[in-house]
Amino acid sequence: MSKMKRLASLLLALALVLALGVSAFADGEEDGTDTEEETTYTITISSATSGHVYTAYQIFSGTLSEDGKTLSDVEWGDDVNGTNLLAALKADSTLGSLFASCTTAADVAEVLASDSWTADYTVIFADIADSYVSGGKTGTYSEGSYKIEGLSAGYYLVIDTLAEDSTMADGDAYSRNMIQLVTNVTVANKAVYPTVDKTVSDKDASIGDTVTYTLTGTVPDTTGYDSYTYIFHDTLSSGLTYSNSVKVTATVTTTTTGVDDDGNEITSTKTSTVTIPATATVTTDDGSETVTNYTVVVSGYTEVSDTSDTTVTYYTYSNETDAYEVASDTSDSDTTYYTANTTDGCTVEIIFSDITSLYDEDGNLIDVSTISKITVTYTATLNENAVIGTDGNTNEVYVEYSNNPNGSGTGTTETDEVVTFTFELDVTKVDGDSYDEDTKTYTDVLSGAEFVLYYTVTTTDETTNTKTTTKYYLIATEATEEQEVEGDDGSAKTITVGTGTYTVTGWTTDKTKATTLTSASDGTFEIIGLDTGTYYLEETKAPDGYNLLANAITIVISATYKDTDNDGLDEVEALTATADSKSLTTDSSSGTVSATVENNAGSTLPSTGGIGTTIFYVIGSIMVLGAVVLLITRKRMSKAE
């Protein structure tokens, strides 16, 4: 029954009413091609899709009036088994009573034209009729339109199929089946499908930061579908860690009518956001039941013992690549096989098995025709595998959706992708007195200098209007390497040393827990995974013999972004940075900012045994010599007396 339900809207839109004298409304002019044998007509499907085949099946034949609106002398068409169709109509639990007394095609047409006929009945009728048509007439595609020519007068069912040598492209769908009373007429292709858009809360972030992703999928007209599958397939790059925080809302537009004080009818439209819970409690005649709106499946692999299902993709685990790989052969009894939790190996799937049956938090069914968008938000954390620079850390999504109102099957939208960027600060510690004016470089680098990095956040107490500034200090992990050194006994031994390469892991308000950044033997240290913004580099220990920096260095990192390839994906257009308002060297491609920090040697004070004590020795000698002279003088004066 699912195969033809989308007929309803078009049947009503075209207002094709059948009876012994059937009246119908055509969208084109009635200017058939006259021949000696008969007048033939053309159906043109506008906005047709290349690779699709549209087939017209004659359900009823008859004589078309001059104005092209009435079909008389109704008989069963050339492409329908009328006897079996009528038997099926009589056997249907819903329509059976309406066709109980019918014996001819004209009788059936009369029922379709009656005032008691409804849109729901049309859906059921079309679904049944589809099973009893065959043959039909196809046409040709040219420049976005498809023409079916040489049709005799009658009432036709037009069905969209895919050519044998064609595949369904992303963002494509089958057209709804179309019913058309033949004149030369143009009808619109009735293929409808969703689109998806993805946004990210922050274009740049530090490693350890949480960013929010928003997936917004449009909801097409689902008329004619028994159910409508709608699945978000979202893939995070290795630099992003998914957190299970999915929230779903729907954008709902409702229209209400009323009467104003003057008795005039008024219409108001309201758009609102409705929360869609994963499950909802629905009131039933027997009490209540829990229904599932959607399920969330996260990437992973499950070991299986049975690999006989040919529709499933199986994987093996490779120790060499530390990854799961698609198994080309599943017959080896000694091999362990796995299935992916997500159908295509993506990071997370948000699966709506049927968006025509969504319930709000209060357990009320939401009319799908009022839903224009479904929005999913979730968070992810930038991790230590983050890519630095213009390539960034990608996150992409596409929607899998029901694409055949006349049967089963799904299609996929085009992929939408966003990028989160992060950067690196490279610091070189140098002797400020070693600058060479000729080469514009420093000849002496300094190891052993220690720093902490922090940023500040200022908040205001609204009651007291008091401002408080809080410092957030960097916490990072340092990469290490093994080195061979000579041991105390003269033998070689291997030790593990830091490399001066630090990867951001988080931030703390407790300075005692901050990571000490130490310049390595080449005078450098690197901080990997910084957001844009203002940072302060504070020296906590100077190299031996050098003065400690009096103030923290203010470093400002800025970036602008642009879709340079016109592929919908941003890249780093420009990376700029300053240190105490002086420009720094940057590389937007690698995402690095380079800063040189000077230290100056301290003043050399006199040491023991130096000139200071020599002065005292000289003065002491003079004083002794003076005392001797004075003593001799006094003795001579005494003898003279």
XYZ file of C-alpha atoms in Angstrom:
641
model
C 0.000 0.000 0.000
C 2.982 2.302 0.466
C 3.736 2.316 -3.224
C 1.194 4.880 -4.396
C 0.095 6.926 -1.430
C 1.731 10.071 -2.633
C -0.865 10.131 -5.432
C -3.356 11.812 -3.133
C -2.083 15.355 -3.197
C -1.626 15.444 -6.949
C -4.971 13.813 -7.625
C -6.666 16.499 -5.582
C -4.512 19.285 -6.960
C -5.428 18.363 -10.502
C -9.063 17.791 -9.518
C -9.457 14.944 -11.934
C -12.934 13.643 -11.310
C -14.105 10.566 -13.119
C -17.601 9.364 -13.959
C -19.644 8.296 -16.941
C -19.172 11.876 -18.054
C -15.865 12.701 -16.312
C -14.854 16.326 -15.790
C -11.173 17.133 -15.159
C -8.944 20.205 -15.078
C -5.892 20.251 -17.313
C -2.807 22.373 -16.814
C -2.085 22.899 -20.504
C -3.823 23.829 -23.721
C -5.983 21.389 -25.624
C -4.339 21.512 -29.004
C -4.001 17.854 -29.965
C -2.330 16.766 -33.165
C -5.000 15.797 -35.709
C -4.492 12.797 -37.939
C -6.876 10.798 -40.087
C -6.845 8.000 -37.533
C -7.022 9.808 -34.166
C -5.870 12.775 -32.137
C -2.843 12.100 -29.952
C -1.478 14.076 -27.041
C 1.742 14.757 -25.147
C 2.463 14.824 -21.422
C 5.534 16.933 -20.571
C 7.113 16.556 -17.134
C 8.966 19.745 -16.265
C 12.015 19.829 -13.960
C 12.588 16.179 -14.785
C 15.773 14.483 -13.650
C 18.224 12.967 -16.080
C 18.456 9.202 -15.692
C 14.801 8.859 -14.717
C 12.175 7.173 -16.865
C 8.533 8.277 -16.694
C 5.947 5.764 -17.887
C 2.302 6.630 -18.624
C -0.254 3.842 -18.025
C -3.779 4.251 -19.430
C -6.263 3.363 -16.695
C -9.404 4.591 -18.497
C -10.007 5.297 -22.173
C -12.843 7.346 -23.633
C -13.836 10.292 -25.746
C -12.355 13.669 -24.802
C -14.592 16.696 -25.095
C -13.577 19.661 -27.229
C -12.689 21.708 -24.156
C -10.428 18.899 -22.948
C -12.162 18.635 -19.577
C -14.577 15.761 -19.959
C -13.987 12.092 -20.696
C -17.088 10.240 -21.839
C -17.769 6.682 -23.004
C -15.383 5.471 -20.286
C -13.828 2.036 -20.722
C -10.897 0.271 -19.109
C -7.614 1.509 -20.546
C -5.097 -0.475 -22.578
C -2.589 -0.746 -19.707
C -4.766 -1.942 -16.834
C -6.313 -5.277 -15.954
C -9.745 -3.863 -15.200
C -11.324 -7.136 -14.095
C -8.655 -7.796 -11.469
C -8.560 -4.147 -10.382
C -12.312 -4.113 -9.792
C -12.108 -7.374 -7.843
C -9.341 -5.907 -5.683
C -11.352 -2.753 -5.045
C -14.352 -4.794 -3.902
C -12.132 -6.894 -1.627
C -10.572 -3.895 0.104
C -11.752 -3.417 3.686
C -12.108 0.344 3.267
C -13.360 0.781 -0.305
C -15.173 -2.488 -0.819
C -18.640 -1.194 0.037
C -18.309 1.758 -2.360
C -17.614 -0.505 -5.352
C -19.855 -3.399 -4.356
C -22.370 -2.796 -7.144
C -19.864 -1.769 -9.842
C -19.500 -3.992 -12.919
C -17.840 -1.715 -15.490
C -15.126 0.927 -15.785
C -17.853 3.548 -16.095
C -19.310 2.402 -12.770
C -15.911 2.785 -11.111
C -15.494 6.265 -12.606
C -18.875 7.273 -11.263
C -17.828 6.329 -7.718
C -14.631 8.367 -8.086
C -16.681 11.389 -9.154
C -19.202 11.158 -6.312
C -19.403 13.722 -3.493
C -18.620 11.019 -0.919
C -15.187 10.352 -2.406
C -12.323 11.589 -0.209
C -8.605 12.161 -0.506
C -7.894 9.166 1.705
C -9.957 6.982 -0.623
C -7.927 8.261 -3.578
C -4.705 7.169 -1.896
C -6.029 3.659 -1.376
C -7.458 3.467 -4.893
C -4.172 4.567 -6.438
C -2.227 2.085 -4.351
C -4.431 -0.763 -5.511
C -4.469 0.360 -9.154
C -0.679 0.458 -9.305
C -0.568 -3.307 -8.869
C -2.662 -3.920 -11.985
C -0.974 -1.758 -14.631
C 1.557 -2.984 -17.172
C 2.942 -2.010 -20.543
C 2.627 1.745 -20.682
C 4.397 4.287 -22.822
C 7.712 6.009 -22.076
C 9.241 9.112 -23.601
C 12.492 11.037 -23.966
C 14.488 13.413 -21.762
C 15.923 16.680 -23.036
C 17.254 19.717 -21.190
C 15.362 19.238 -17.955
C 12.024 18.028 -19.340
C 10.626 14.628 -20.246
C 8.027 14.189 -22.999
C 5.682 11.234 -23.453
C 4.126 11.597 -26.886
C 1.523 9.783 -28.985
C -1.002 9.250 -26.168
C -4.632 8.643 -27.036
C -7.449 10.230 -25.041
C -7.800 8.816 -21.574
C -6.907 8.948 -17.919
C -3.274 8.092 -17.172
C -1.137 7.097 -14.256
C 2.490 8.346 -14.666
C 5.140 6.466 -12.678
C 8.764 7.505 -12.210
C 11.472 4.830 -12.286
C 15.251 4.852 -12.644
C 16.878 3.835 -15.922
C 18.790 0.551 -15.777
C 22.152 2.238 -16.366
C 21.526 5.051 -13.869
C 22.114 5.391 -10.146
C 20.340 7.640 -7.690
C 22.429 10.775 -7.166
C 22.766 12.549 -3.824
C 19.838 14.864 -3.278
C 17.589 12.985 -5.690
C 14.256 11.206 -5.235
C 11.543 9.522 -7.233
C 8.640 11.659 -8.326
C 5.237 11.078 -6.871
C 3.012 9.101 -9.189
C 0.946 11.460 -11.295
C -2.619 11.127 -12.544
C -3.431 13.119 -15.650
C -6.388 13.426 -18.013
C -4.675 13.669 -21.375
C -4.568 16.874 -23.342
C -1.270 18.419 -24.372
C -0.270 19.191 -20.827
C 2.782 20.065 -18.764
C 2.946 18.795 -15.196
C 5.667 19.400 -12.643
C 7.998 16.671 -11.515
C 6.837 15.817 -8.006
C 10.158 14.619 -6.597
C 10.781 16.092 -3.140
C 13.714 15.561 -0.816
C 15.353 17.214 2.194
C 18.542 19.227 2.486
C 20.901 19.466 5.454
C 23.037 22.270 6.863
C 25.713 22.072 9.545
C 27.134 24.842 11.743
C 29.670 24.966 14.571
C 29.629 27.271 17.591
C 33.338 28.144 17.333
C 35.516 28.297 14.246
C 38.578 27.979 16.481
C 39.226 26.405 19.868
C 41.909 25.137 22.212
C 42.508 21.444 22.638
C 40.258 20.360 25.485
C 37.559 22.891 24.596
C 33.999 21.770 23.963
C 32.313 22.953 20.774
C 28.657 22.655 19.820
C 27.509 21.343 16.446
C 24.068 22.024 14.974
C 22.544 19.884 12.220
C 19.493 21.322 10.506
C 17.544 19.179 8.066
C 14.553 20.370 6.080
C 11.408 18.246 6.072
C 9.829 17.723 2.632
C 6.211 16.992 1.855
C 5.678 13.399 2.966
C 2.217 13.004 1.440
C 1.821 9.533 0.013
C 4.361 7.832 2.267
C 3.167 5.247 4.769
C 6.285 6.141 6.753
C 9.284 8.347 6.114
C 12.794 7.369 7.182
C 15.081 10.246 8.162
C 18.631 9.553 9.407
C 21.459 11.982 10.204
C 24.871 10.428 9.460
C 27.546 12.506 11.199
C 31.303 11.935 10.972
C 33.901 13.552 13.241
C 37.594 13.654 12.342
C 40.087 12.024 14.715
C 40.805 15.388 16.334
C 37.278 15.536 17.757
C 35.766 13.383 20.489
C 31.985 12.963 20.389
C 30.072 13.429 23.627
C 26.699 11.765 23.950
C 24.654 14.948 24.280
C 22.107 14.840 21.471
C 19.128 17.189 21.689
C 16.413 17.342 19.020
C 13.893 20.044 18.232
C 11.419 20.632 15.418
C 10.415 23.916 13.846
C 6.628 23.815 13.677
C 4.367 26.293 11.896
C 0.663 26.230 12.770
C -2.179 28.207 11.258
C -5.348 29.076 13.123
C -8.490 30.791 11.914
C -10.988 32.865 13.831
C -13.437 35.726 13.572
C -12.762 39.334 14.569
C -15.226 41.691 16.275
C -16.706 42.655 12.913
C -17.378 39.067 11.978
C -14.524 38.880 9.480
C -12.527 35.661 9.268
C -8.908 36.121 10.302
C -5.944 33.790 9.947
C -2.852 33.782 12.130
C 0.388 31.842 11.656
C 2.707 30.905 14.483
C 6.169 29.366 14.246
C 7.547 27.667 17.325
C 10.313 25.326 18.400
C 9.151 22.017 19.853
C 11.402 19.671 21.812
C 11.405 16.123 20.464
C 12.372 13.642 23.197
C 14.038 10.348 22.337
C 11.001 8.597 23.807
C 7.575 9.873 24.769
C 4.718 8.528 26.856
C 1.531 8.362 24.807
C -1.978 7.897 26.197
C -3.848 4.939 24.723
C -7.236 3.331 25.240
C -5.545 0.800 27.508
C -3.615 3.384 29.531
C -0.287 4.515 28.116
C 2.686 3.294 26.144
C 6.226 4.457 25.440
C 7.002 5.314 21.833
C 10.418 5.957 20.313
C 10.925 9.135 18.305
C 14.556 8.494 17.470
C 17.559 6.422 18.458
C 21.227 7.398 18.646
C 23.855 4.917 17.480
C 27.523 5.646 18.185
C 30.437 4.261 16.192
C 32.010 1.035 17.291
C 32.337 -2.573 16.194
C 30.592 -5.682 17.463
C 32.058 -9.160 17.111
C 29.813 -11.577 15.199
C 29.911 -15.312 14.634
C 27.482 -15.462 11.707
C 28.535 -13.707 8.492
C 25.877 -15.166 6.219
C 23.823 -11.978 5.752
C 24.928 -10.660 2.353
C 23.338 -7.250 2.977
C 25.686 -6.527 5.899
C 29.239 -5.182 5.645
C 31.688 -7.137 7.784
C 35.037 -5.938 9.109
C 38.283 -7.441 10.359
C 40.668 -5.822 12.823
C 44.165 -5.059 11.539
C 46.970 -5.006 14.090
C 49.260 -3.376 11.555
C 47.074 -0.320 11.058
C 45.272 -0.493 14.407
C 41.999 -0.144 12.525
C 38.978 -2.052 11.313
C 38.996 -2.875 7.616
C 36.245 -4.143 5.306
C 36.503 -7.924 4.944
C 36.681 -9.091 1.337
C 36.298 -12.731 2.398
C 34.193 -13.843 5.372
C 34.721 -17.590 5.068
C 37.874 -17.975 7.174
C 36.905 -19.813 10.364
C 40.069 -18.614 12.121
C 39.322 -14.937 11.551
C 37.245 -12.766 13.890
C 34.669 -10.678 12.066
C 32.855 -7.544 13.201
C 29.944 -5.381 12.173
C 29.964 -1.605 12.523
C 27.452 -0.123 14.939
C 26.791 2.658 12.440
C 25.801 1.525 8.968
C 28.490 3.439 7.084
C 31.198 3.668 9.733
C 30.314 7.263 10.616
C 30.720 8.576 14.172
C 27.078 8.873 15.141
C 23.670 8.254 13.583
C 20.457 9.904 14.765
C 17.775 7.615 13.381
C 14.140 8.636 12.882
C 12.454 5.519 11.577
C 9.332 7.540 10.763
C 9.090 11.325 11.004
C 5.376 11.153 10.235
C 4.894 9.833 13.780
C 6.768 12.198 16.082
C 5.508 13.040 19.561
C 6.302 16.041 21.736
C 7.253 15.965 25.425
C 3.591 15.787 26.434
C 2.943 12.754 24.237
C 1.024 14.684 21.572
C 1.405 13.611 17.950
C 2.903 16.376 15.801
C 1.356 16.820 12.369
C 4.333 16.258 10.067
C 2.907 18.698 7.525
C 3.541 21.488 10.042
C 7.223 20.572 10.536
C 9.626 22.541 8.349
C 12.923 21.590 10.010
C 14.434 19.053 12.362
C 17.417 20.343 14.332
C 19.976 18.223 16.182
C 22.592 19.694 18.516
C 25.424 17.907 20.267
C 28.888 18.661 21.607
C 32.368 17.359 20.895
C 35.774 18.005 22.433
C 38.889 18.985 20.521
C 41.449 16.331 21.475
C 45.201 15.716 21.310
C 44.907 14.414 17.723
C 43.742 17.812 16.510
C 45.181 19.056 13.232
C 46.964 22.405 13.538
C 46.486 25.072 10.878
C 44.453 25.552 7.748
C 43.349 21.942 7.194
C 41.578 22.063 10.537
C 39.374 19.434 12.126
C 36.432 18.506 9.947
C 32.960 17.404 10.859
C 30.538 16.370 8.120
C 26.936 15.234 7.875
C 24.425 13.960 5.363
C 20.816 12.835 5.691
C 19.495 9.507 4.495
C 15.809 9.794 3.591
C 12.916 7.880 2.034
C 13.042 8.668 -1.674
C 10.322 6.573 -3.259
C 6.687 7.461 -2.559
C 5.689 4.577 -4.808
C 7.677 1.892 -3.025
C 10.645 1.398 -0.727
C 14.148 2.790 -0.826
C 16.266 5.615 0.519
C 18.459 8.331 -0.914
C 21.074 10.640 0.555
C 21.557 14.384 0.564
C 24.792 16.025 -0.396
C 27.288 16.251 2.468
C 27.706 19.457 4.444
C 30.961 20.021 6.320
C 32.377 22.449 8.876
C 35.887 22.904 10.273
C 37.244 23.785 13.710
C 40.739 25.279 13.776
C 43.453 25.386 16.430
C 46.946 26.881 16.499
C 50.480 26.556 17.868
C 52.717 29.024 19.728
C 56.481 28.496 19.243
C 58.728 30.359 21.715
C 62.527 30.772 21.475
C 64.444 31.977 24.538
C 67.569 34.009 23.664
C 70.325 36.100 25.200
C 69.270 39.675 24.533
C 72.893 40.805 24.156
C 73.658 38.274 21.413
C 71.692 39.975 18.647
C 73.708 40.297 15.446
C 72.738 43.387 13.454
C 74.233 41.960 10.269
C 72.333 38.667 10.284
C 69.348 39.978 12.268
C 69.509 36.898 14.468
C 70.438 35.948 18.006
C 73.584 33.872 18.332
C 72.952 32.580 21.846
C 69.864 30.609 22.892
C 68.998 29.911 26.513
C 67.771 26.642 27.971
C 66.197 26.111 31.352
C 63.950 29.194 31.361
C 60.585 28.389 32.947
C 57.199 29.928 32.148
C 53.483 29.564 32.762
C 50.820 30.616 30.250
C 47.435 31.993 31.230
C 44.442 33.953 29.975
C 42.030 36.070 31.984
C 38.266 36.350 32.283
C 36.692 39.414 33.864
C 33.211 39.199 35.323
C 31.023 41.901 36.820
C 28.825 41.511 39.879
C 25.551 43.098 38.792
C 24.608 43.891 42.379
C 27.799 45.666 43.460
C 29.127 46.478 39.978
C 32.409 45.002 41.151
C 34.707 43.508 38.542
C 36.664 40.332 39.216
C 39.456 39.069 36.998
C 40.267 35.352 37.092
C 43.418 33.812 35.634
C 43.200 30.448 33.879
C 46.569 28.701 33.731
C 47.589 26.205 31.070
C 47.682 22.491 31.822
C 49.568 20.541 29.164
C 51.390 17.305 28.549
C 55.000 17.369 27.365
C 56.200 15.033 24.666
C 59.255 12.997 25.628
C 62.053 11.167 23.871
C 64.767 8.703 24.849
C 68.392 9.749 24.904
C 71.588 7.791 25.523
C 73.945 9.258 28.163
C 76.993 8.081 30.056
C 76.221 6.584 33.449
C 78.187 7.037 36.660
C 80.119 3.873 35.939
C 80.985 5.044 32.444
C 78.543 2.745 30.677
C 75.869 4.050 28.319
C 72.333 4.262 29.597
C 69.005 5.435 28.187
C 67.024 8.218 29.853
C 63.700 9.843 29.007
C 63.741 13.613 28.607
C 61.209 16.267 27.700
C 61.293 17.746 24.210
C 59.834 21.151 25.011
C 56.697 20.295 23.009
C 53.553 20.791 25.061
C 50.014 19.817 24.053
C 47.124 21.638 25.685
C 44.889 19.470 27.865
C 43.016 22.047 29.903
C 43.136 25.104 32.166
C 43.125 25.703 35.925
C 42.631 28.670 38.233
C 45.192 27.153 40.641
C 48.635 28.401 39.639
C 50.324 25.614 41.600
C 48.739 23.118 39.207
C 49.830 24.966 36.080
C 52.245 23.243 33.724
C 55.784 24.633 33.788
C 56.969 25.334 30.252
C 60.742 24.884 30.063
C 62.966 25.953 27.179
C 64.865 22.966 25.805
C 68.538 22.773 24.889
C 67.873 24.702 21.679
C 66.106 27.435 23.655
C 62.644 26.579 22.362
C 59.324 25.282 23.586
C 56.051 24.846 21.662
C 52.456 24.985 22.854
C 50.167 22.980 20.553
C 46.406 23.493 20.419
C 45.630 27.121 21.281
C 42.493 29.064 20.479
C 42.691 32.589 19.120
C 42.636 35.205 21.863
C 44.845 37.026 24.375
C 47.370 35.109 26.470
C 49.998 36.059 29.039
C 53.402 34.362 29.116
C 54.887 34.755 32.592
C 58.494 33.810 33.308
C 58.771 32.062 36.671
C 62.460 31.154 36.520
C 65.228 32.737 34.467
C 68.255 30.829 33.179
C 71.187 30.883 35.533
C 72.914 34.267 35.490
C 70.032 36.092 33.814
C 67.421 38.493 35.126
C 63.820 37.342 35.498
C 61.379 39.194 33.225
C 59.651 41.864 35.277
C 56.258 41.508 33.525
C 54.310 38.857 31.693
C 54.380 39.136 27.890
C 50.968 39.831 26.326
C 50.450 37.635 23.255
C 47.419 38.165 21.016
C 46.531 35.578 18.325
C 43.935 36.432 15.663
C 42.636 34.630 12.571
C 40.250 35.291 9.716
C 38.617 32.614 7.576
C 37.451 32.311 3.998
C 36.089 29.711 1.613
C 39.074 30.091 -0.698
C 38.207 27.081 -2.882
C 34.487 27.895 -3.127
C 33.721 24.422 -1.860
C 31.643 25.560 1.109
C 34.550 24.844 3.438
C 36.437 27.552 5.318
C 40.217 27.796 5.421
C 42.508 30.092 7.394
C 42.728 33.238 5.281
C 45.094 35.148 7.584
C 46.822 34.426 10.903
C 48.228 37.388 12.820
C 49.785 37.770 16.265
C 51.508 40.318 18.481
C 53.690 40.220 21.587
C 53.389 43.379 23.685
C 51.895 45.027 20.579
C 54.852 44.048 18.357
C 54.066 41.876 15.329
C 55.100 38.243 15.406
C 55.957 35.874 12.572
C 53.044 33.598 11.624
C 52.336 30.806 9.151
C 48.643 30.419 8.351
C 49.183 27.112 6.561
C 50.851 25.366 9.494
C 48.931 27.461 12.018
C 52.060 28.524 13.924
C 52.926 31.746 15.721
C 56.617 32.332 16.491
C 57.825 34.516 19.355
C 61.353 35.338 20.521
C 61.809 36.167 24.213
C 64.954 37.937 25.401
C 66.719 37.568 28.729
C 69.522 39.870 29.824
C 72.420 38.915 32.024
C 72.514 40.251 35.588
C 75.144 42.760 36.887
C 78.537 41.197 37.887
C 79.359 42.308 41.469
C 82.919 42.316 42.966
C 83.909 38.950 44.375
C 86.201 37.984 47.392
C 89.920 38.701 46.584
C 88.954 41.303 44.060
C 89.665 44.972 43.953
C 87.360 45.637 46.874
C 89.627 43.918 49.365
C 92.716 45.233 47.597
C 91.532 48.721 48.406
C 91.278 47.759 52.038
C 94.766 46.242 51.885
C 96.242 49.464 50.440
C 94.472 51.708 52.926
C 95.591 49.410 55.752
C 99.223 49.565 54.589
C 99.112 53.338 54.428
C 97.684 53.485 57.924
C 100.422 51.144 59.264
C 103.104 53.165 57.527
C 101.678 56.368 59.013
C 101.698 54.867 62.469
C 105.371 53.883 62.094
C 106.339 57.388 60.939
C 104.407 58.916 63.815
C 106.126 56.604 66.318
C 109.646 57.431 65.027
C 108.882 61.156 65.046
C 107.740 61.045 68.651
C 110.867 59.155 69.734
C 113.135 61.747 68.073
C 111.243 64.557 69.748
C 111.697 62.873 73.165
C 115.511 62.594 72.720
C 115.730 66.216 71.710
C 114.149 67.295 74.916
